[in-house]
PDB file of C-alpha atoms in Angstrom:
ATOM      1  CA  MET A   1       5.221   5.743   7.470  1.00  0.00           C
ATOM      2  CA  ILE A   2       2.610   8.430   6.800  1.00  0.00           C
ATOM      3  CA  TYR A   3       0.650   9.767   9.764  1.00  0.00           C
ATOM      4  CA  PRO A   4      -1.787  10.699  11.200  1.00  0.00           C
ATOM      5  CA  ASN A   5      -4.619   8.951   9.425  1.00  0.00           C
ATOM      6  CA  PRO A   6      -7.065  10.601   9.447  1.00  0.00           C
ATOM      7  CA  VAL A   7      -5.226  13.915   9.141  1.00  0.00           C
ATOM      8  CA  LYS A   8      -6.580  17.335  10.092  1.00  0.00           C
ATOM      9  CA  ASP A   9      -3.932  19.821   8.894  1.00  0.00           C
ATOM     10  CA  ILE A  10      -0.328  18.576   8.786  1.00  0.00           C
ATOM     11  CA  LEU A  11       0.638  15.198   7.339  1.00  0.00           C
ATOM     12  CA  TYR A  12       3.967  13.751   8.487  1.00  0.00           C
ATOM     13  CA  VAL A  13       6.217  11.362   6.595  1.00  0.00           C
ATOM     14  CA  ASN A  14       8.586   9.329   8.765  1.00  0.00           C
ATOM     15  CA  THR A  15      11.482   7.981   6.685  1.00  0.00           C
ATOM     16  CA  LEU A  16      15.187   7.425   7.275  1.00  0.00           C
ATOM     17  CA  GLU A  17      15.950  10.071   4.655  1.00  0.00           C
ATOM     18  CA  VAL A  18      14.125  13.242   3.673  1.00  0.00           C
ATOM     19  CA  PRO A  19      11.598  12.485   0.908  1.00  0.00           C
ATOM     20  CA  THR A  20      12.416  13.823  -2.555  1.00  0.00           C
ATOM     21  CA  GLU A  21       8.746  14.644  -3.049  1.00  0.00           C
ATOM     22  CA  ILE A  22       5.338  14.268  -1.470  1.00  0.00           C
ATOM     23  CA  LYS A  23       2.302  14.545  -3.739  1.00  0.00           C
ATOM     24  CA  VAL A  24      -1.353  14.362  -2.753  1.00  0.00           C
ATOM     25  CA  TYR A  25      -4.059  13.419  -5.255  1.00  0.00           C
ATOM     26  CA  ASP A  26      -7.841  13.567  -4.940  1.00  0.00           C
ATOM     27  CA  THR A  27     -10.094  10.645  -5.876  1.00  0.00           C
ATOM     28  CA  LEU A  28     -10.203  11.878  -9.494  1.00  0.00           C
ATOM     29  CA  GLY A  29      -6.414  11.693  -9.754  1.00  0.00           C
ATOM     30  CA  ARG A  30      -5.860  15.457  -9.700  1.00  0.00           C
ATOM     31  CA  LEU A  31      -2.764  16.764  -7.939  1.00  0.00           C
ATOM     32  CA  VAL A  32      -4.039  18.903  -5.042  1.00  0.00           C
ATOM     33  CA  ALA A  33      -0.887  19.412  -2.938  1.00  0.00           C
ATOM     34  CA  ALA A  34       2.841  18.876  -3.300  1.00  0.00           C
ATOM     35  CA  ASN A  35       6.036  19.453  -1.364  1.00  0.00           C
ATOM     36  CA  THR A  36       9.693  18.674  -1.982  1.00  0.00           C
ATOM     37  CA  HIS A  37      12.569  17.895   0.368  1.00  0.00           C
ATOM     38  CA  GLN A  38      10.349  18.094   3.486  1.00  0.00           C
ATOM     39  CA  ASN A  39       8.978  15.554   5.987  1.00  0.00           C
ATOM     40  CA  THR A  40       5.622  17.335   6.245  1.00  0.00           C
ATOM     41  CA  ILE A  41       2.901  18.684   4.004  1.00  0.00           C
ATOM     42  CA  ASN A  42       0.140  21.117   4.960  1.00  0.00           C
ATOM     43  CA  LEU A  43      -3.304  19.842   3.965  1.00  0.00           C
ATOM     44  CA  SER A  44      -5.398  22.399   5.851  1.00  0.00           C
ATOM     45  CA  GLN A  45      -6.687  23.928   2.585  1.00  0.00           C
ATOM     46  CA  LEU A  46      -8.162  20.621   1.383  1.00  0.00           C
ATOM     47  CA  ASN A  47     -11.767  19.557   1.840  1.00  0.00           C
ATOM     48  CA  LYS A  48     -12.645  16.526   3.936  1.00  0.00           C
ATOM     49  CA  GLY A  49     -12.350  13.316   1.964  1.00  0.00           C
ATOM     50  CA  ILE A  50     -10.092  10.517   0.784  1.00  0.00           C
ATOM     51  CA  TYR A  51      -6.734  11.299  -0.813  1.00  0.00           C
ATOM     52  CA  MET A  52      -3.848   9.289  -2.217  1.00  0.00           C
ATOM     53  CA  VAL A  53      -0.433  10.314  -0.890  1.00  0.00           C
ATOM     54  CA  SER A  54       2.617   9.557  -3.032  1.00  0.00           C
ATOM     55  CA  VAL A  55       6.031   9.700  -1.354  1.00  0.00           C
ATOM     56  CA  VAL A  56       9.334   9.333  -3.224  1.00  0.00           C
ATOM     57  CA  VAL A  57      12.524   8.528  -1.283  1.00  0.00           C
ATOM     58  CA  ASN A  58      15.714   7.483  -3.106  1.00  0.00           C
ATOM     59  CA  SER A  59      13.777   6.981  -6.376  1.00  0.00           C
ATOM     60  CA  LYS A  60      11.388   4.561  -4.624  1.00  0.00           C
ATOM     61  CA  LYS A  61       7.724   5.518  -4.722  1.00  0.00           C
ATOM     62  CA  GLN A  62       5.129   4.524  -2.149  1.00  0.00           C
ATOM     63  CA  VAL A  63       1.431   5.405  -2.393  1.00  0.00           C
ATOM     64  CA  LYS A  64      -0.938   5.312   0.576  1.00  0.00           C
ATOM     65  CA  LYS A  65      -4.583   6.212   1.085  1.00  0.00           C
ATOM     66  CA  ASN A  66      -5.253   8.910   3.687  1.00  0.00           C
ATOM     67  CA  ILE A  67      -8.432  10.479   5.035  1.00  0.00           C
ATOM     68  CA  LYS A  68      -8.706  14.252   5.583  1.00  0.00           C
ATOM     69  CA  ASN A  69     -10.991  15.336   8.451  1.00  0.00           C
TER      70      ASN A  69
END
């Protein structure tokens, strides 16, 4: 589970195990933020808009849309 949506600064990833990686992409597919071995990622430097959040846990990838306010 990725929350909150919309996010202001810190995005949280709630999983049973710590994610291997969290990557955030803009609408053009450019990587704009990344973090490894953490349950959070700081998005305060990003502009308002829609982003795709990719989370990898145990080699399983999940992608969700998230809005930055």
